[in-house]
Amino acid sequence: MILIDGKKIAAELREELRQEVVELKAKYNKIPGLTVILIGDMAPSQIYVRMKEKAANEVGLKSEVIRYPEAVEEKTVLDKIEELNKDESISGILVQLPLPKHIDKQKVIETILPGKDVDGFHPMNVGNLSSGYESSVPCTPLGCYLMIKKVEPNLSGKKAVMIGRSNLNGKPMAQLLLKENCTVTITHSKTKDLKAECLEADIIVAAVGIPELVKADWVKKDAIIIDVGINKTDNGIVGDVAFEEVSKVARALTPVPGGVGPMTIACLLKNTIESFKRSQK
Ligand code: NAD
């Protein structure tokens, strides 16, 4: 079984990106900038933002975190986004989710200029991705996609099953695999026989949030399994896949932690650099 080492692949990607930033600096005499807006003091968001900032600094991006208290007015945040939209030194704007209830998530997402939307959540980017045009792609599915391609460069004709249909994971993941000519099934909480769907799959991407939902007898021999789930349990953090038993059947599997997580952050940096390059065209 191939253990897909997301930590290692992400480190390699960051090194490539670091070199690219050096080249871009030499060519344009400026570097891509990423600004993250963080509202409130939820512990997981604080941790994610710190990891993003560290990674951005590591590859040499200009990086800034703007922090607001939980009670910040929506207008203050929208005005700041407008200001960043106009700032030519900023290539990527990310507003860390989730947001406090009084702030309209959709309004925030739609205020970010599509060209600077490094999370790939703006409807323009969602539409472009589903139309097969150039777009910003949400970081987690992009990271999953890059890991799948490392194991299997030719995905044409493969059967791929997404577990979960969120805008963050399942839907954009399906679009990326469709573009690679996979036959894609998106399953969700109302799917009648999830096990039967999974047993058909050459590739499974599990993004559900249920600890160890995917068992060994759900998995076809030699399937590639990507585990997006992050679930806190009494036994620590586990994914949506029963790692031990599935590792005996699968051809390749990502661990949790150390799989999709590090790739998500590296792909945010990749998206920021891509935005910068598009803006220079
Ligand atoms: P979500 O809650 O938005 O979506 C979950 C999806 O799972 C829904 O589409 C729902 O229909 C489906 N679902 C629920 N129960 C099901 C069942 N019994 N059978 C089949 N489908 C079912 O979640 P999300 O934001 O997509 O996140 C999913 C998981 O991925 C969470 O554990 C989250 O923490 C994790 N996550 C990890 C990363 C990372 O970087 N590693 C990034 C984002 C999310």
mmCIF file of C-alpha atoms and ligand atoms in Angstrom:
data_model
loop_
_atom_site.group_PDB
_atom_site.id
_atom_site.type_symbol
_atom_site.label_atom_id
_atom_site.label_comp_id
_atom_site.label_asym_id
_atom_site.label_seq_id
_atom_site.Cartn_x
_atom_site.Cartn_y
_atom_site.Cartn_z
ATOM 1 C CA MET A 1 0.000 0.000 0.000
ATOM 2 C CA ILE A 2 1.237 3.478 -0.857
ATOM 3 C CA LEU A 3 0.956 5.841 2.074
ATOM 4 C CA ILE A 4 0.311 9.187 0.396
ATOM 5 C CA ASP A 5 2.529 11.429 2.482
ATOM 6 C CA GLY A 6 0.774 14.797 2.266
ATOM 7 C CA LYS A 7 3.311 16.381 4.564
ATOM 8 C CA LYS A 8 6.179 15.450 2.246
ATOM 9 C CA ILE A 9 4.346 16.324 -0.985
ATOM 10 C CA ALA A 10 3.318 19.686 0.529
ATOM 11 C CA ALA A 11 6.938 20.399 1.533
ATOM 12 C CA GLU A 12 8.060 19.652 -2.044
ATOM 13 C CA LEU A 13 5.318 21.906 -3.421
ATOM 14 C CA ARG A 14 6.302 24.736 -1.053
ATOM 15 C CA GLU A 15 9.917 24.420 -2.206
ATOM 16 C CA GLU A 16 8.792 24.683 -5.871
ATOM 17 C CA LEU A 17 6.685 27.703 -4.985
ATOM 18 C CA ARG A 18 9.565 29.319 -3.074
ATOM 19 C CA GLN A 19 11.730 29.055 -6.188
ATOM 20 C CA GLU A 20 8.915 30.421 -8.327
ATOM 21 C CA VAL A 21 8.563 33.454 -6.038
ATOM 22 C CA VAL A 22 12.295 34.149 -6.468
ATOM 23 C CA GLU A 23 11.871 33.997 -10.261
ATOM 24 C CA LEU A 24 8.774 36.221 -10.198
ATOM 25 C CA LYS A 25 10.582 38.751 -8.052
ATOM 26 C CA ALA A 26 13.458 38.845 -10.538
ATOM 27 C CA LYS A 27 11.042 39.217 -13.463
ATOM 28 C CA TYR A 28 8.534 41.744 -12.079
ATOM 29 C CA ASN A 29 10.458 43.303 -9.199
ATOM 30 C CA LYS A 30 7.566 42.511 -6.860
ATOM 31 C CA ILE A 31 6.249 39.531 -4.929
ATOM 32 C CA PRO A 32 2.733 38.083 -4.567
ATOM 33 C CA GLY A 33 0.905 39.214 -1.420
ATOM 34 C CA LEU A 34 -1.625 37.253 0.627
ATOM 35 C CA THR A 35 -3.921 38.919 3.150
ATOM 36 C CA VAL A 36 -5.956 36.830 5.563
ATOM 37 C CA ILE A 37 -8.831 38.356 7.522
ATOM 38 C CA LEU A 38 -9.528 36.634 10.822
ATOM 39 C CA ILE A 39 -12.617 37.505 12.853
ATOM 40 C CA GLY A 40 -13.039 36.449 16.468
ATOM 41 C CA ASP A 41 -10.893 34.148 18.538
ATOM 42 C CA MET A 42 -12.093 30.609 17.732
ATOM 43 C CA ALA A 43 -9.154 28.320 18.474
ATOM 44 C CA PRO A 44 -9.185 26.228 15.252
ATOM 45 C CA SER A 45 -9.343 29.353 13.058
ATOM 46 C CA GLN A 46 -6.461 30.908 14.989
ATOM 47 C CA ILE A 47 -4.398 27.754 14.440
ATOM 48 C CA TYR A 48 -5.216 27.550 10.696
ATOM 49 C CA VAL A 49 -4.367 31.202 10.165
ATOM 50 C CA ARG A 50 -1.063 30.846 12.024
ATOM 51 C CA MET A 51 -0.166 27.837 9.842
ATOM 52 C CA LYS A 52 -1.095 29.759 6.678
ATOM 53 C CA GLU A 53 0.997 32.748 7.731
ATOM 54 C CA LYS A 54 4.006 30.555 8.533
ATOM 55 C CA ALA A 55 3.785 28.751 5.191
ATOM 56 C CA ALA A 56 3.367 32.029 3.273
ATOM 57 C CA ASN A 57 6.495 33.428 4.927
ATOM 58 C CA GLU A 58 8.387 30.213 4.201
ATOM 59 C CA VAL A 59 7.840 30.537 0.433
ATOM 60 C CA GLY A 60 8.627 34.265 0.493
ATOM 61 C CA LEU A 61 5.168 35.726 -0.083
ATOM 62 C CA LYS A 62 4.246 39.096 1.362
ATOM 63 C CA SER A 63 1.824 38.014 4.043
ATOM 64 C CA GLU A 64 -0.459 39.903 6.377
ATOM 65 C CA VAL A 65 -3.174 38.908 8.845
ATOM 66 C CA ILE A 66 -5.877 41.440 9.698
ATOM 67 C CA ARG A 67 -7.625 40.573 12.955
ATOM 68 C CA TYR A 68 -11.044 41.809 14.038
ATOM 69 C CA PRO A 69 -12.933 41.140 17.263
ATOM 70 C CA GLU A 70 -15.991 38.857 17.120
ATOM 71 C CA ALA A 71 -18.348 41.869 17.318
ATOM 72 C CA VAL A 72 -16.886 43.697 14.304
ATOM 73 C CA GLU A 73 -19.520 45.241 12.035
ATOM 74 C CA GLU A 74 -20.090 43.621 8.667
ATOM 75 C CA LYS A 75 -19.520 46.963 6.931
ATOM 76 C CA THR A 76 -16.040 47.301 8.440
ATOM 77 C CA VAL A 77 -15.076 43.937 6.959
ATOM 78 C CA LEU A 78 -16.633 44.668 3.545
ATOM 79 C CA ASP A 79 -14.905 48.079 3.396
ATOM 80 C CA LYS A 80 -11.577 46.438 4.193
ATOM 81 C CA ILE A 81 -12.113 43.875 1.424
ATOM 82 C CA GLU A 82 -12.886 46.711 -1.041
ATOM 83 C CA GLU A 83 -9.666 48.428 0.024
ATOM 84 C CA LEU A 84 -7.660 45.214 -0.486
ATOM 85 C CA ASN A 85 -9.330 44.665 -3.870
ATOM 86 C CA LYS A 86 -7.846 47.974 -5.013
ATOM 87 C CA ASP A 87 -4.402 47.336 -3.519
ATOM 88 C CA GLU A 88 -2.114 46.172 -6.313
ATOM 89 C CA SER A 89 0.371 44.633 -3.881
ATOM 90 C CA ILE A 90 -2.259 42.092 -2.765
ATOM 91 C CA SER A 91 -2.766 39.035 -5.022
ATOM 92 C CA GLY A 92 -4.887 36.957 -2.667
ATOM 93 C CA ILE A 93 -7.566 37.752 -0.071
ATOM 94 C CA LEU A 94 -8.882 35.068 2.240
ATOM 95 C CA VAL A 95 -11.520 35.544 4.910
ATOM 96 C CA GLN A 96 -11.175 32.702 7.400
ATOM 97 C CA LEU A 97 -14.459 30.809 7.875
ATOM 98 C CA PRO A 98 -16.637 30.286 9.828
ATOM 99 C CA LEU A 99 -17.848 33.847 10.393
ATOM 100 C CA PRO A 100 -19.875 35.194 13.319
ATOM 101 C CA LYS A 101 -23.639 34.886 12.714
ATOM 102 C CA HIS A 102 -24.226 38.620 12.150
ATOM 103 C CA ILE A 103 -21.896 38.623 9.135
ATOM 104 C CA ASP A 104 -23.324 37.428 5.820
ATOM 105 C CA LYS A 105 -20.865 34.834 4.481
ATOM 106 C CA GLN A 106 -22.140 35.042 0.909
ATOM 107 C CA LYS A 107 -21.861 38.838 0.872
ATOM 108 C CA VAL A 108 -18.276 38.597 2.124
ATOM 109 C CA ILE A 109 -17.342 35.996 -0.500
ATOM 110 C CA GLU A 110 -18.937 37.988 -3.315
ATOM 111 C CA THR A 111 -17.190 41.213 -2.273
ATOM 112 C CA ILE A 112 -13.756 39.668 -2.870
ATOM 113 C CA LEU A 113 -12.598 40.344 -6.421
ATOM 114 C CA PRO A 114 -12.786 36.956 -8.251
ATOM 115 C CA GLY A 115 -9.169 37.399 -9.369
ATOM 116 C CA LYS A 116 -8.062 37.669 -5.726
ATOM 117 C CA ASP A 117 -10.370 34.962 -4.362
ATOM 118 C CA VAL A 118 -7.689 32.427 -3.445
ATOM 119 C CA ASP A 119 -10.233 30.195 -1.680
ATOM 120 C CA GLY A 120 -12.113 29.730 -4.968
ATOM 121 C CA PHE A 121 -15.504 30.324 -3.318
ATOM 122 C CA HIS A 122 -16.693 33.296 -5.420
ATOM 123 C CA PRO A 123 -19.601 32.257 -7.723
ATOM 124 C CA MET A 124 -17.528 33.439 -10.699
ATOM 125 C CA ASN A 125 -14.753 30.987 -9.831
ATOM 126 C CA VAL A 126 -17.243 28.223 -9.051
ATOM 127 C CA GLY A 127 -18.855 28.786 -12.468
ATOM 128 C CA ASN A 128 -15.533 28.946 -14.282
ATOM 129 C CA LEU A 129 -14.383 25.699 -12.674
ATOM 130 C CA SER A 130 -17.590 23.894 -13.620
ATOM 131 C CA SER A 131 -17.368 25.281 -17.169
ATOM 132 C CA GLY A 132 -13.808 24.000 -17.463
ATOM 133 C CA TYR A 133 -12.317 27.530 -17.679
ATOM 134 C CA GLU A 134 -9.335 28.897 -15.830
ATOM 135 C CA SER A 135 -10.292 29.673 -12.229
ATOM 136 C CA SER A 136 -9.170 29.673 -8.654
ATOM 137 C CA VAL A 137 -9.872 26.197 -7.234
ATOM 138 C CA PRO A 138 -10.737 25.616 -3.551
ATOM 139 C CA CYS A 139 -7.536 24.656 -1.752
ATOM 140 C CA THR A 140 -8.579 21.348 -0.152
ATOM 141 C CA PRO A 141 -9.865 19.633 -3.318
ATOM 142 C CA LEU A 142 -6.902 21.034 -5.257
ATOM 143 C CA GLY A 143 -4.567 19.418 -2.719
ATOM 144 C CA CYS A 144 -6.483 16.112 -2.975
ATOM 145 C CA TYR A 145 -6.300 16.275 -6.752
ATOM 146 C CA LEU A 146 -2.529 16.815 -6.760
ATOM 147 C CA MET A 147 -2.059 13.833 -4.435
ATOM 148 C CA ILE A 148 -4.256 11.572 -6.588
ATOM 149 C CA LYS A 149 -2.259 12.595 -9.687
ATOM 150 C CA LYS A 150 0.987 11.666 -7.908
ATOM 151 C CA VAL A 151 -0.282 8.102 -7.527
ATOM 152 C CA GLU A 152 -2.138 7.837 -10.837
ATOM 153 C CA PRO A 153 -1.222 10.359 -13.541
ATOM 154 C CA ASN A 154 -3.791 9.012 -16.024
ATOM 155 C CA LEU A 155 -7.250 9.206 -14.481
ATOM 156 C CA SER A 156 -9.209 8.886 -17.711
ATOM 157 C CA GLY A 157 -12.123 6.461 -17.384
ATOM 158 C CA LYS A 158 -11.620 5.852 -13.655
ATOM 159 C CA LYS A 159 -14.678 5.671 -11.435
ATOM 160 C CA ALA A 160 -14.482 8.286 -8.703
ATOM 161 C CA VAL A 161 -16.863 8.552 -5.756
ATOM 162 C CA MET A 162 -17.089 11.708 -3.637
ATOM 163 C CA ILE A 163 -18.560 11.208 -0.199
ATOM 164 C CA GLY A 164 -20.037 14.587 0.715
ATOM 165 C CA ARG A 165 -21.392 17.319 -1.569
ATOM 166 C CA SER A 166 -20.184 20.487 0.152
ATOM 167 C CA ASN A 167 -19.182 23.582 -1.840
ATOM 168 C CA LEU A 168 -15.871 23.371 -0.018
ATOM 169 C CA ASN A 169 -15.007 19.777 -0.888
ATOM 170 C CA GLY A 170 -17.287 17.339 -2.717
ATOM 171 C CA LYS A 171 -18.555 19.570 -5.530
ATOM 172 C CA PRO A 172 -15.253 21.181 -6.617
ATOM 173 C CA MET A 173 -13.480 17.819 -6.215
ATOM 174 C CA ALA A 174 -16.015 16.271 -8.586
ATOM 175 C CA GLN A 175 -15.353 19.041 -11.139
ATOM 176 C CA LEU A 176 -11.583 18.490 -11.013
ATOM 177 C CA LEU A 177 -11.972 14.747 -11.568
ATOM 178 C CA LEU A 178 -14.569 15.248 -14.296
ATOM 179 C CA LYS A 179 -12.033 17.426 -16.114
ATOM 180 C CA GLU A 180 -9.673 14.430 -15.963
ATOM 181 C CA ASN A 181 -12.351 12.284 -17.642
ATOM 182 C CA CYS A 182 -13.279 10.304 -14.559
ATOM 183 C CA THR A 183 -16.805 8.975 -14.221
ATOM 184 C CA VAL A 184 -17.884 10.817 -11.102
ATOM 185 C CA THR A 185 -20.539 10.015 -8.513
ATOM 186 C CA ILE A 186 -21.332 12.473 -5.731
ATOM 187 C CA THR A 187 -22.868 10.824 -2.685
ATOM 188 C CA HIS A 188 -24.324 12.523 0.399
ATOM 189 C CA SER A 189 -26.400 12.001 3.518
ATOM 190 C CA LYS A 190 -29.464 10.897 1.518
ATOM 191 C CA THR A 191 -27.609 8.374 -0.660
ATOM 192 C CA LYS A 192 -29.429 5.031 -0.383
ATOM 193 C CA ASP A 193 -26.564 2.540 -0.389
ATOM 194 C CA LEU A 194 -23.241 4.287 0.222
ATOM 195 C CA LYS A 195 -21.308 1.049 0.623
ATOM 196 C CA ALA A 196 -22.459 -0.191 -2.806
ATOM 197 C CA GLU A 197 -21.443 3.137 -4.415
ATOM 198 C CA CYS A 198 -18.017 3.001 -2.764
ATOM 199 C CA LEU A 199 -17.440 -0.591 -3.882
ATOM 200 C CA GLU A 200 -17.640 0.609 -7.513
ATOM 201 C CA ALA A 201 -14.928 3.225 -7.021
ATOM 202 C CA ASP A 202 -11.338 3.311 -8.268
ATOM 203 C CA ILE A 203 -10.982 6.562 -6.311
ATOM 204 C CA ILE A 204 -12.826 7.584 -3.146
ATOM 205 C CA VAL A 205 -12.628 11.076 -1.668
ATOM 206 C CA ALA A 206 -14.260 11.090 1.768
ATOM 207 C CA ALA A 207 -15.249 14.560 3.058
ATOM 208 C CA VAL A 208 -18.042 13.880 5.515
ATOM 209 C CA GLY A 209 -17.053 14.514 9.122
ATOM 210 C CA ILE A 210 -18.003 11.068 10.472
ATOM 211 C CA PRO A 211 -15.123 9.241 12.201
ATOM 212 C CA GLU A 212 -13.989 6.110 10.312
ATOM 213 C CA LEU A 213 -17.167 5.870 8.244
ATOM 214 C CA VAL A 214 -15.452 4.118 5.312
ATOM 215 C CA LYS A 215 -14.620 0.522 6.218
ATOM 216 C CA ALA A 216 -12.400 -2.049 4.490
ATOM 217 C CA ASP A 217 -15.389 -3.947 3.070
ATOM 218 C CA TRP A 218 -16.582 -0.732 1.341
ATOM 219 C CA VAL A 219 -13.365 -0.492 -0.667
ATOM 220 C CA LYS A 220 -12.498 -2.197 -3.935
ATOM 221 C CA LYS A 221 -9.063 -3.793 -3.971
ATOM 222 C CA ASP A 222 -6.427 -1.349 -5.224
ATOM 223 C CA ALA A 223 -8.607 1.742 -4.926
ATOM 224 C CA ILE A 224 -7.050 5.146 -4.170
ATOM 225 C CA ILE A 225 -8.536 6.637 -1.005
ATOM 226 C CA ILE A 226 -8.275 10.301 0.013
ATOM 227 C CA ASP A 227 -9.426 11.075 3.536
ATOM 228 C CA VAL A 228 -10.422 14.724 4.006
ATOM 229 C CA GLY A 229 -12.174 14.264 7.349
ATOM 230 C CA ILE A 230 -10.856 15.762 10.553
ATOM 231 C CA ASN A 231 -12.733 14.365 13.548
ATOM 232 C CA LYS A 232 -11.902 14.860 17.203
ATOM 233 C CA THR A 233 -12.482 11.624 19.150
ATOM 234 C CA ASP A 234 -11.453 10.230 22.544
ATOM 235 C CA ASN A 235 -8.611 8.508 20.673
ATOM 236 C CA GLY A 236 -7.361 11.738 19.120
ATOM 237 C CA ILE A 237 -7.892 13.112 15.609
ATOM 238 C CA VAL A 238 -9.170 10.561 13.070
ATOM 239 C CA GLY A 239 -10.365 10.814 9.496
ATOM 240 C CA ASP A 240 -13.522 9.614 7.748
ATOM 241 C CA VAL A 241 -11.752 6.390 6.765
ATOM 242 C CA ALA A 242 -10.929 3.440 9.064
ATOM 243 C CA PHE A 243 -7.213 3.760 8.334
ATOM 244 C CA GLU A 244 -5.860 0.462 9.689
ATOM 245 C CA GLU A 245 -8.311 -1.874 7.987
ATOM 246 C CA VAL A 246 -8.609 0.114 4.740
ATOM 247 C CA SER A 247 -4.807 0.229 4.392
ATOM 248 C CA LYS A 248 -4.923 -3.576 3.917
ATOM 249 C CA VAL A 249 -7.182 -3.275 0.846
ATOM 250 C CA ALA A 250 -6.381 0.057 -0.795
ATOM 251 C CA ARG A 251 -3.652 0.734 -3.325
ATOM 252 C CA ALA A 252 -2.995 4.159 -1.808
ATOM 253 C CA LEU A 253 -4.335 6.048 1.191
ATOM 254 C CA THR A 254 -3.784 9.423 2.891
ATOM 255 C CA PRO A 255 -3.213 9.488 6.650
ATOM 256 C CA VAL A 256 -5.003 11.837 9.066
ATOM 257 C CA PRO A 257 -3.229 13.944 10.149
ATOM 258 C CA GLY A 258 -0.440 14.418 7.624
ATOM 259 C CA GLY A 259 -2.432 13.939 4.429
ATOM 260 C CA VAL A 260 -4.884 16.471 3.062
ATOM 261 C CA GLY A 261 -4.251 19.159 5.743
ATOM 262 C CA PRO A 262 -0.707 20.220 4.753
ATOM 263 C CA MET A 263 -1.670 20.104 1.064
ATOM 264 C CA THR A 264 -4.586 22.487 1.673
ATOM 265 C CA ILE A 265 -2.223 25.128 3.022
ATOM 266 C CA ALA A 266 0.368 24.636 0.277
ATOM 267 C CA CYS A 267 -2.411 25.017 -2.322
ATOM 268 C CA LEU A 268 -3.454 28.351 -0.812
ATOM 269 C CA LEU A 269 0.065 29.587 -1.544
ATOM 270 C CA LYS A 270 -0.123 28.094 -5.032
ATOM 271 C CA ASN A 271 -3.425 29.897 -5.663
ATOM 272 C CA THR A 272 -1.939 33.203 -4.475
ATOM 273 C CA ILE A 273 0.976 32.835 -6.883
ATOM 274 C CA GLU A 274 -1.374 31.866 -9.742
ATOM 275 C CA SER A 275 -3.505 34.974 -9.011
ATOM 276 C CA PHE A 276 -0.380 37.122 -9.118
ATOM 277 C CA LYS A 277 0.670 35.626 -12.462
ATOM 278 C CA ARG A 278 -2.800 36.133 -13.969
ATOM 279 C CA SER A 279 -2.786 39.773 -12.833
ATOM 280 C CA GLN A 280 0.543 40.381 -14.605
ATOM 281 C CA LYS A 281 -0.759 39.128 -17.943
HETATM 282 P P1 NAD B 1 -19.992 19.614 5.418
HETATM 283 O O1 NAD B 1 -20.603 19.370 6.745
HETATM 284 O O2 NAD B 1 -20.184 20.919 4.734
HETATM 285 O O3 NAD B 1 -20.451 18.483 4.411
HETATM 286 C C1 NAD B 1 -20.523 17.142 4.783
HETATM 287 C C2 NAD B 1 -21.133 16.352 3.658
HETATM 288 O O4 NAD B 1 -21.224 15.002 4.075
HETATM 289 C C3 NAD B 1 -22.545 16.807 3.261
HETATM 290 O O5 NAD B 1 -22.593 16.967 1.879
HETATM 291 C C4 NAD B 1 -23.448 15.643 3.717
HETATM 292 O O6 NAD B 1 -24.528 15.432 2.817
HETATM 293 C C5 NAD B 1 -22.488 14.473 3.693
HETATM 294 N N1 NAD B 1 -22.877 13.420 4.640
HETATM 295 C C6 NAD B 1 -23.241 13.557 5.936
HETATM 296 N N2 NAD B 1 -23.538 12.360 6.468
HETATM 297 C C7 NAD B 1 -23.349 11.451 5.494
HETATM 298 C C8 NAD B 1 -23.480 10.046 5.433
HETATM 299 N N3 NAD B 1 -23.876 9.343 6.480
HETATM 300 N N4 NAD B 1 -23.210 9.451 4.261
HETATM 301 C C9 NAD B 1 -22.796 10.160 3.187
HETATM 302 N N5 NAD B 1 -22.633 11.481 3.193
HETATM 303 C C10 NAD B 1 -22.912 12.120 4.333
HETATM 304 O O7 NAD B 1 -18.445 19.286 5.623
HETATM 305 P P2 NAD B 1 -17.138 19.779 4.847
HETATM 306 O O8 NAD B 1 -16.901 21.195 5.144
HETATM 307 O O9 NAD B 1 -17.155 19.327 3.430
HETATM 308 O O10 NAD B 1 -16.041 18.938 5.649
HETATM 309 C C11 NAD B 1 -16.062 17.526 5.700
HETATM 310 C C12 NAD B 1 -14.944 17.023 6.588
HETATM 311 O O11 NAD B 1 -13.700 17.465 6.051
HETATM 312 C C13 NAD B 1 -14.967 17.573 8.019
HETATM 313 O O12 NAD B 1 -14.493 16.559 8.878
HETATM 314 C C14 NAD B 1 -13.989 18.728 7.974
HETATM 315 O O13 NAD B 1 -13.409 18.987 9.236
HETATM 316 C C15 NAD B 1 -12.965 18.183 7.011
HETATM 317 N N6 NAD B 1 -12.182 19.205 6.303
HETATM 318 C C16 NAD B 1 -10.850 19.011 6.224
HETATM 319 C C17 NAD B 1 -10.055 19.922 5.544
HETATM 320 C C18 NAD B 1 -8.579 19.697 5.471
HETATM 321 O O14 NAD B 1 -7.845 20.592 5.105
HETATM 322 N N7 NAD B 1 -8.098 18.489 5.764
HETATM 323 C C19 NAD B 1 -10.633 21.022 4.928
HETATM 324 C C20 NAD B 1 -12.002 21.171 4.978
HETATM 325 C C21 NAD B 1 -12.771 20.247 5.668
#
